Short mmCIF file of C-alpha atoms in Angstrom, two decimals:
data_model
loop_
_atom_site.label_atom_id
_atom_site.label_comp_id
_atom_site.label_asym_id
_atom_site.label_seq_id
_atom_site.Cartn_x
_atom_site.Cartn_y
_atom_site.Cartn_z
CA MET J 289 108.19 44.78 175.24
CA LYS J 290 108.40 48.55 175.52
CA HIS J 291 105.13 50.31 176.43
CA ARG J 292 104.44 53.53 174.66
CA GLU J 293 103.53 56.43 176.92
CA PRO J 294 100.30 58.25 176.05
CA PRO J 295 100.84 61.68 174.53
CA LYS J 296 100.90 64.50 177.01
CA LEU J 297 97.98 66.89 176.86
CA PRO J 298 98.98 70.54 176.76
CA CYS J 299 98.52 72.24 180.09
CA LYS J 300 95.85 74.87 180.49
CA ILE J 301 98.36 77.74 180.64
CA GLU J 302 99.98 76.69 177.36
CA THR J 303 96.56 76.42 175.72
CA GLU J 304 95.59 79.90 176.86
CA GLN J 305 98.92 81.27 175.64
CA ASP J 306 98.38 79.64 172.24
CA LYS J 307 94.95 81.23 172.00
CA LEU J 308 96.42 84.65 172.78
CA SER J 309 99.28 84.12 170.34
CA ASN J 310 96.94 83.16 167.53
CA LEU J 311 94.73 86.19 167.81
CA PRO J 312 94.62 88.27 164.61
CA ALA J 313 96.86 91.33 164.66
CA HIS J 314 93.96 93.77 164.40
CA VAL J 315 92.28 92.14 167.43
CA ILE J 316 95.48 92.53 169.46
CA ASP J 317 95.69 96.17 168.42
CA GLN J 318 92.09 96.69 169.50
CA ILE J 319 92.73 95.10 172.91
CA LEU J 320 95.84 97.18 173.49
CA SER J 321 94.05 100.39 172.52
CA GLN J 322 91.50 99.82 175.30
CA LEU J 323 94.09 99.29 178.04
CA PRO J 324 95.82 101.91 180.20
CA ILE J 325 99.40 102.33 178.96
CA LYS J 326 100.72 100.66 182.12
CA ASP J 327 98.74 97.48 181.44
CA ALA J 328 99.49 97.59 177.72
CA VAL J 329 103.24 97.43 178.48
CA ARG J 330 102.69 94.46 180.81
CA THR J 331 101.19 92.40 177.96
CA SER J 332 104.76 91.73 176.77
CA ILE J 333 104.91 88.74 179.14
CA LEU J 334 101.94 86.96 177.53
CA SER J 335 103.80 85.44 174.58
CA ARG J 336 106.51 86.08 172.03
CA LYS J 337 103.93 87.50 169.62
CA TRP J 338 102.78 90.02 172.23
CA ARG J 339 106.29 91.09 173.21
CA TYR J 340 106.71 94.79 172.43
CA LYS J 341 103.47 94.72 170.46
CA TRP J 342 102.36 97.60 172.69
CA ALA J 343 105.21 99.68 171.23
CA THR J 344 103.25 100.09 168.00
CA ILE J 345 99.96 101.37 169.43
CA PRO J 346 99.24 104.80 167.91
CA HIS J 347 97.28 106.21 170.87
CA LEU J 348 99.30 107.09 173.98
CA VAL J 349 97.48 108.25 177.13
CA PHE J 350 99.43 109.17 180.27
CA ASP J 351 96.97 109.92 183.07
CA ASN J 352 96.45 108.99 186.72
CA LEU J 353 96.20 105.30 185.78
CA CYS J 354 99.66 105.06 184.27
CA VAL J 355 101.59 105.54 187.53
CA SER J 356 100.83 103.19 190.42
CA VAL J 357 102.64 104.88 193.30
CA SER J 358 100.92 104.94 196.69
CA SER J 359 103.34 107.52 198.07
CA GLN J 360 102.09 111.01 198.94
CA ASP J 361 105.46 112.39 197.88
CA GLN J 362 104.56 114.44 194.79
CA ILE J 363 108.18 114.67 193.66
CA LEU J 364 108.44 110.88 193.69
CA VAL J 365 105.21 110.57 191.73
CA ARG J 366 106.32 113.15 189.15
CA ASN J 367 109.69 111.44 188.70
CA LYS J 368 107.93 108.13 188.19
CA LEU J 369 105.64 109.73 185.61
CA VAL J 370 108.59 111.23 183.74
CA ASN J 371 110.34 107.86 183.69
CA VAL J 372 107.22 106.12 182.36
CA VAL J 373 106.72 108.61 179.53
CA ASP J 374 110.41 108.54 178.62
CA HIS J 375 110.45 104.73 178.61
CA VAL J 376 107.39 104.48 176.38
CA LEU J 377 108.56 107.10 173.88
CA ILE J 378 112.05 105.57 173.61
CA LEU J 379 110.70 102.09 172.87
CA HIS J 380 107.75 103.19 170.76
CA ASN J 381 108.00 102.12 167.13
CA GLY J 382 105.55 103.56 164.65
CA PRO J 383 103.32 106.60 164.18
CA ILE J 384 101.70 108.38 167.13
CA PHE J 385 98.25 109.66 166.23
CA LYS J 386 97.09 110.59 169.75
CA PHE J 387 99.09 111.85 172.71
CA LYS J 388 97.35 112.74 175.97
CA LEU J 389 99.18 113.93 179.08
CA SER J 390 96.94 114.55 182.08
CA HIS J 391 98.05 113.65 185.60
CA GLN J 392 96.96 115.23 188.87
CA ASP J 393 100.57 115.82 189.95
CA LEU J 394 101.78 117.08 186.59
CA LEU J 395 103.57 120.43 186.56
CA GLY J 396 104.83 122.38 183.58
CA VAL J 397 108.23 120.68 183.68
CA THR J 398 110.79 121.06 180.91
CA ASP J 399 110.47 117.35 180.16
CA ILE J 400 107.17 118.17 178.42
CA ASP J 401 109.14 120.26 175.92
CA ARG J 402 111.14 117.16 174.97
CA TRP J 403 108.04 115.02 174.60
CA ILE J 404 106.25 117.55 172.41
CA LEU J 405 109.34 117.87 170.21
CA HIS J 406 109.42 114.08 169.91
CA ILE J 407 105.78 113.68 168.87
CA SER J 408 105.92 116.69 166.53
CA ARG J 409 108.08 114.47 164.29
CA SER J 410 105.23 111.97 164.05
CA SER J 411 101.88 112.28 162.30
CA ILE J 412 100.14 113.46 165.47
CA LYS J 413 96.44 114.14 164.96
CA GLU J 414 95.14 114.51 168.51
CA PHE J 415 97.03 116.29 171.29
CA VAL J 416 95.75 116.80 174.84
CA LEU J 417 97.81 118.50 177.55
CA GLU J 418 96.35 119.24 180.98
CA ILE J 419 98.60 120.89 183.57
CA TRP J 420 96.69 120.60 186.84
CA LYS J 421 99.13 122.41 189.13
CA GLY J 422 101.45 125.38 189.13
CA GLN J 423 101.75 128.32 186.78
CA ARG J 424 100.77 128.47 183.13
CA TYR J 425 102.97 126.18 181.05
CA LYS J 426 104.38 127.93 177.99
CA VAL J 427 103.75 125.67 175.04
CA PRO J 428 106.96 125.19 172.99
CA SER J 429 107.12 126.25 169.37
CA SER J 430 107.43 122.62 168.27
CA LEU J 431 103.71 122.10 168.94
CA PHE J 432 102.89 124.61 166.21
CA CYS J 433 104.76 122.38 163.75
CA CYS J 434 102.11 119.65 164.15
CA ARG J 435 100.37 120.56 160.92
CA GLU J 436 98.21 117.42 160.79
CA LEU J 437 96.43 118.10 164.11
CA ILE J 438 92.68 117.48 164.07
CA HIS J 439 91.98 117.89 167.80
CA LEU J 440 93.90 120.16 170.21
CA GLU J 441 93.09 120.44 173.91
CA LEU J 442 95.12 122.57 176.36
CA PHE J 443 94.58 123.28 180.08
CA ASN J 444 96.57 125.83 182.10
CA CYS J 445 98.86 126.84 179.26
CA LEU J 446 100.38 129.98 177.75
CA LEU J 447 100.28 130.21 173.96
CA LYS J 448 102.76 132.30 172.02
CA PRO J 449 103.16 130.85 168.51
CA PRO J 450 106.26 131.65 166.46
CA THR J 451 105.93 134.34 163.78
CA THR J 452 106.26 131.62 161.13
CA PHE J 453 103.07 129.87 162.34
CA LYS J 454 100.51 129.70 159.54
CA GLY J 455 97.73 127.92 161.40
CA PHE J 456 96.48 124.36 161.80
CA ARG J 457 94.94 123.73 158.40
CA ASN J 458 93.29 120.41 159.40
CA LEU J 459 92.18 121.28 162.93
CA LYS J 460 88.49 120.53 163.56
CA SER J 461 88.26 120.72 167.36
CA LEU J 462 89.94 123.24 169.68
CA ASP J 463 89.48 123.19 173.48
CA LEU J 464 91.30 125.87 175.50
CA GLN J 465 90.72 126.14 179.26
CA HIS J 466 92.56 128.28 181.84
CA ILE J 467 94.59 129.70 179.00
CA THR J 468 96.63 132.84 178.37
CA LEU J 469 97.18 134.36 174.94
CA ALA J 470 97.25 137.82 173.40
CA GLN J 471 94.35 139.35 171.45
CA ASN J 472 96.09 139.12 168.07
CA VAL J 473 97.22 135.56 168.80
CA PHE J 474 93.66 134.48 169.54
CA GLU J 475 92.21 136.06 166.40
CA ASN J 476 94.99 134.71 164.20
CA LEU J 477 94.64 131.23 165.69
CA ILE J 478 90.90 131.06 164.94
CA SER J 479 91.10 132.57 161.46
CA THR J 480 93.95 130.27 160.37
CA CYS J 481 92.07 127.09 161.23
CA PRO J 482 89.69 126.98 158.23
CA MET J 483 88.34 123.49 159.03
CA LEU J 484 87.46 124.31 162.66
CA GLU J 485 84.07 122.85 163.67
CA ARG J 486 84.16 122.85 167.50
CA LEU J 487 85.55 125.64 169.70
CA THR J 488 85.59 125.63 173.51
CA ILE J 489 87.21 128.45 175.52
CA MET J 490 86.92 128.63 179.31
CA ASN J 491 88.58 130.91 181.89
CA PHE J 492 91.00 132.80 179.69
CA ASP J 493 93.07 135.96 179.99
CA GLY J 494 95.20 138.15 177.77
CA PHE J 495 92.35 139.13 175.45
CA SER J 496 88.85 140.52 175.95
CA HIS J 497 87.30 140.81 172.48
CA LEU J 498 85.98 137.58 171.04
CA ASN J 499 86.03 138.02 167.29
CA ILE J 500 85.05 134.65 165.84
CA ASP J 501 85.76 134.19 162.14
CA ALA J 502 85.28 130.50 161.34
CA PRO J 503 83.27 129.47 158.25
CA ASN J 504 82.93 125.79 159.27
CA LEU J 505 82.26 126.31 162.98
CA GLN J 506 79.28 124.31 164.24
CA PHE J 507 79.76 124.27 168.05
CA PHE J 508 80.87 127.20 170.22
CA ASP J 509 81.13 127.03 174.02
CA ILE J 510 82.70 129.87 175.97
CA GLY J 511 82.79 131.02 179.57
CA GLY J 512 84.88 133.78 181.05
CA VAL J 513 85.39 137.51 181.46
CA PHE J 514 85.26 139.51 178.24
CA ASP J 515 84.10 142.88 176.91
CA ASP J 516 82.64 141.97 173.55
CA VAL J 517 81.79 139.08 171.25
CA SER J 518 81.11 139.14 167.52
CA PHE J 519 80.74 136.60 164.75
CA GLU J 520 81.79 136.73 161.12
CA ASN J 521 81.47 133.99 158.50
CA THR J 522 79.77 131.69 161.00
CA PHE J 523 76.74 130.71 158.96
CA ASN J 524 77.11 127.03 159.90
CA LEU J 525 77.16 127.64 163.65
CA ALA J 526 74.34 125.60 165.23
CA LEU J 527 75.12 125.13 168.94
CA VAL J 528 76.15 128.14 171.05
CA SER J 529 76.73 128.35 174.80
CA ILE J 530 78.05 131.63 176.26
CA GLY J 531 78.64 132.59 179.88
CA LEU J 532 79.85 136.02 180.99
CA TYR J 533 81.24 135.54 184.48
CA VAL J 534 81.11 139.16 185.70
CA ASN J 535 78.26 141.63 185.78
CA VAL J 536 78.12 144.17 182.97
CA LYS J 537 79.39 147.62 183.95
CA LYS J 538 76.68 150.13 184.80
CA ASP J 539 77.83 152.64 182.17
CA GLN J 540 77.36 149.96 179.50
CA THR J 541 73.80 149.14 180.55
CA LEU J 542 72.90 152.85 180.35
CA ALA J 543 73.91 153.03 176.69
CA LEU J 544 70.34 153.63 175.54
CA GLY J 545 71.27 155.31 172.29
CA SER J 546 73.76 152.67 171.23
CA SER J 547 73.10 149.96 168.68
CA SER J 548 71.60 146.74 169.95
CA LYS J 549 74.01 144.02 171.07
CA LEU J 550 71.20 141.55 170.49
CA LEU J 551 70.95 142.43 166.79
CA ARG J 552 74.72 142.31 166.36
CA PHE J 553 74.94 138.95 168.07
CA PHE J 554 72.43 137.15 165.85
CA ILE J 555 73.20 138.69 162.47
CA HIS J 556 75.75 135.98 161.55
CA LEU J 557 73.89 133.09 163.21
CA PRO J 558 71.11 132.28 160.71
CA HIS J 559 71.09 128.53 161.39
CA ILE J 560 71.52 128.38 165.15
CA ARG J 561 69.60 125.42 166.66
CA ARG J 562 70.57 125.45 170.34
CA LEU J 563 71.41 128.48 172.49
CA GLU J 564 72.52 128.69 176.13
CA ILE J 565 72.81 132.18 177.68
CA GLN J 566 74.61 131.74 181.00
CA SER J 567 75.70 133.87 183.95
CA TYR J 568 75.47 137.60 183.04
CA PHE J 569 75.50 137.32 179.26
CA LEU J 570 71.82 138.26 178.95
CA LYS J 571 72.65 141.60 180.56
CA TYR J 572 75.25 142.10 177.82
CA LEU J 573 72.69 141.26 175.10
CA ALA J 574 70.29 143.80 176.63
CA ILE J 575 72.71 146.70 176.03
CA GLY J 576 71.44 149.30 173.57
CA ASN J 577 68.06 149.64 171.92
CA VAL J 578 66.34 146.26 172.14
CA PRO J 579 63.97 145.72 169.18
CA SER J 580 60.56 144.10 169.52
CA ARG J 581 61.82 141.20 167.41
CA LEU J 582 64.85 140.29 165.28
CA PRO J 583 64.80 141.36 161.60
CA ARG J 584 65.21 137.73 160.57
CA PRO J 585 63.56 134.99 162.66
CA CYS J 586 65.72 132.17 164.05
CA ALA J 587 63.75 129.50 162.23
CA ASP J 588 66.04 126.62 163.25
CA LEU J 589 66.31 127.52 166.94
CA ASN J 590 64.43 124.85 168.91
CA TYR J 591 66.18 124.91 172.34
CA VAL J 592 66.95 127.98 174.47
CA SER J 593 68.35 128.17 178.01
CA ILE J 594 68.57 131.60 179.67
CA ARG J 595 69.82 132.80 183.04
CA ILE J 596 67.87 135.94 183.91
CA ASN J 597 67.08 138.53 186.54
CA PHE J 598 63.26 138.55 186.24
CA ASN J 599 63.12 142.02 187.82
CA ASP J 600 65.33 143.63 185.18
CA SER J 601 63.16 145.28 182.51
CA LYS J 602 66.01 145.40 179.94
CA GLU J 603 66.71 141.71 180.34
CA SER J 604 63.00 140.94 180.07
CA LEU J 605 62.80 142.96 176.85
CA ALA J 606 65.75 141.02 175.42
CA VAL J 607 64.08 137.72 176.33
CA LEU J 608 60.80 138.78 174.80
CA CYS J 609 62.54 139.84 171.57
CA LEU J 610 64.32 136.51 171.38
CA LEU J 611 61.21 134.43 172.11
CA ARG J 612 59.20 136.33 169.51
CA SER J 613 61.91 135.54 166.98
CA CYS J 614 61.88 131.75 167.56
CA PRO J 615 58.76 130.44 165.78
CA ASN J 616 59.88 126.81 166.11
CA LEU J 617 61.02 126.82 169.72
CA GLN J 618 60.29 123.45 171.34
CA GLU J 619 62.13 123.53 174.66
CA LEU J 620 62.80 126.48 176.96
CA GLU J 621 64.80 126.62 180.19
CA MET J 622 64.78 129.73 182.40
CA LEU J 623 67.20 130.00 185.33
CA ALA J 624 66.80 132.81 187.84
CA ARG J 625 69.96 134.43 189.15
CA PRO J 626 69.54 133.89 192.91
CA GLU J 627 71.58 136.87 194.02
CA GLU J 628 69.31 139.18 192.03
CA THR J 629 65.81 137.78 192.43
CA CYS J 630 64.76 140.22 195.13
CA THR J 631 66.43 143.47 194.00
CA GLY J 632 63.19 145.23 193.18
CA THR J 633 59.89 144.48 191.55
CA LEU J 634 59.02 144.50 187.85
CA THR J 635 55.25 144.66 187.60
CA ASP J 636 52.80 144.11 184.74
CA PHE J 637 55.52 143.44 182.13
CA TRP J 638 54.22 140.01 181.11
CA ILE J 639 50.53 140.72 181.78
CA GLY J 640 47.92 141.33 179.05
CA ASP J 641 47.41 140.31 175.45
CA HIS J 642 49.19 143.29 173.94
CA TRP J 643 52.37 141.24 173.40
CA SER J 644 50.53 139.05 170.83
CA SER J 645 53.17 136.35 171.23
CA MET J 646 52.46 132.73 170.41
CA PHE J 647 54.65 129.65 170.79
CA PRO J 648 53.08 127.15 168.39
CA GLN J 649 55.81 124.51 168.87
CA LEU J 650 56.76 124.93 172.54
CA ARG J 651 56.37 121.62 174.38
CA VAL J 652 58.72 121.57 177.36
CA VAL J 653 59.52 124.35 179.84
CA LYS J 654 61.90 124.19 182.81
CA ILE J 655 62.09 127.04 185.31
CA ALA J 656 64.56 126.89 188.20
CA GLY J 657 65.89 129.08 191.00
CA ILE J 658 62.76 131.20 191.40
CA SER J 659 61.48 132.55 194.72
CA GLY J 660 57.84 133.13 193.77
CA ILE J 661 57.99 136.89 193.21
CA ARG J 662 55.37 138.53 190.99
CA SER J 663 57.51 138.94 187.86
CA GLU J 664 58.44 135.24 187.89
CA LEU J 665 54.82 134.14 188.25
CA ASP J 666 53.70 136.54 185.53
CA PHE J 667 56.25 135.03 183.14
CA ILE J 668 55.02 131.49 183.85
CA ASN J 669 51.44 132.65 183.33
CA PHE J 670 52.50 134.29 180.06
CA LEU J 671 53.99 131.01 178.77
CA LEU J 672 51.00 128.91 179.82
CA SER J 673 48.61 131.32 178.09
CA ASN J 674 50.50 131.41 174.79
CA SER J 675 51.64 127.80 174.25
CA PRO J 676 48.84 125.73 172.66
CA VAL J 677 50.82 122.45 172.43
CA LEU J 678 52.67 122.71 175.73
CA GLU J 679 53.08 119.33 177.45
CA ARG J 680 55.13 119.92 180.59
CA VAL J 681 56.27 122.77 182.82
CA THR J 682 58.77 121.84 185.53
CA VAL J 683 59.23 124.40 188.29
CA LYS J 684 62.11 124.13 190.77
CA PRO J 685 62.26 126.95 193.37
CA ALA J 686 65.43 128.23 194.97
CA SER J 687 64.33 127.11 198.45
CA VAL J 688 61.56 125.19 200.20
CA ASP J 689 60.14 128.37 201.76
CA GLY J 690 56.69 129.13 200.40
CA GLY J 691 56.64 126.06 198.19
CA TRP J 692 52.99 125.21 198.86
CA ASP J 693 51.83 128.77 198.18
CA LEU J 694 53.83 128.80 194.96
CA MET J 695 52.22 125.57 193.79
CA LYS J 696 48.72 126.85 194.54
CA GLU J 697 49.45 130.00 192.56
CA LEU J 698 50.72 128.01 189.56
CA LEU J 699 47.65 125.76 189.49
CA ARG J 700 45.37 128.80 189.18
CA PHE J 701 46.86 129.90 185.84
CA ARG J 702 44.89 129.37 182.63
CA ARG J 703 46.51 127.01 180.15
CA ALA J 704 46.22 127.28 176.37
CA SER J 705 47.12 123.58 176.11
CA THR J 706 44.76 121.01 177.60
CA ARG J 707 47.67 118.57 177.90
CA ALA J 708 49.96 120.89 179.84
CA GLU J 709 50.97 119.57 183.26
CA ILE J 710 52.84 121.49 185.94
CA ILE J 711 55.47 119.54 187.85
CA TYR J 712 56.80 120.92 191.11
CA SER J 713 60.37 119.80 191.86
CA ASP J 714 61.93 120.12 195.31
CA PRO J 715 65.00 122.38 195.48
#
């Protein structure tokens, strides 16, 4: 009599493969989207269902994780990177919504021109290109054909759009860093992106006048060397951070009869909520006749960060004007410029009740980089005396020298708020 053999149980590997094969398509897509492109390609070996599934993922990111070469030979690494990108783009099947190219050994090679031309034929919505080495990479004209772009991010690039360029009509976020473009190109680029909501510009050249015309702009972050900045049709702008990286020329600061830069700056910012004045930009705002307060208060402004030379009377006037014009200010950060803290002495500016300034909403104050000179202490005393709901003042000096004397001086000041505490933070 023939004995029947018991049925064989599937091995563990086969079971795991079946589980992977039976995953819903949207789950597979989600898994692939979270993997580095190198690992996404390797999933082809998992099962027949996974084979070349990676070739349909719409988000392609080529960064330091996509090339696993231990060699220090940069040419070898770059060649490997070029081969990887070429391989993926040749086998890719479907739309490409995001393309990011950012590798530490990436140069502005001509291969990038080919890749941009390739993706310009797709429905690309997010494009990020970061050239970490070498000269500025001139962006090819094919990039300006990507009319469906929503986010554009460029690092170490030269922009020269073709004369037929009519703007990115759907662009909402623009990030340009270490960039070169002409004055007219910059202004045309901003004004022909009507949906633009976020604008970041850092370390630029080729233009020096920042004329911002963007009706939907909500976030503006800029740092660099420029002569002037002005806003037009920016009534939705809420978050502004500006850093001027070089000191203002002496002949500009002496322009006593000129119109106020401070007034001009705020006239088209009625709904600003957060403001950061970095580097030497306060000195720029102090040019001209500084008013005692702005004609229209910044009612929505609740956070202000300012880098200041406490011994500069013009800068102090600009700060006072701004603070008087922020009735709902809740948080204030003051950063002393260390190279200027001891260039003279401004006395009695913040002393006395003749300023008649009150901060009914101010709750948190942070002051950093001070050395304990009289003008700095007078300012702290001024805030403590005029902030009835103040909860916390954090003071961080520039050095440990004289720290104990500074603390003793701070504890002597009268406080309008019974809940206000002074916190001394080590440098």
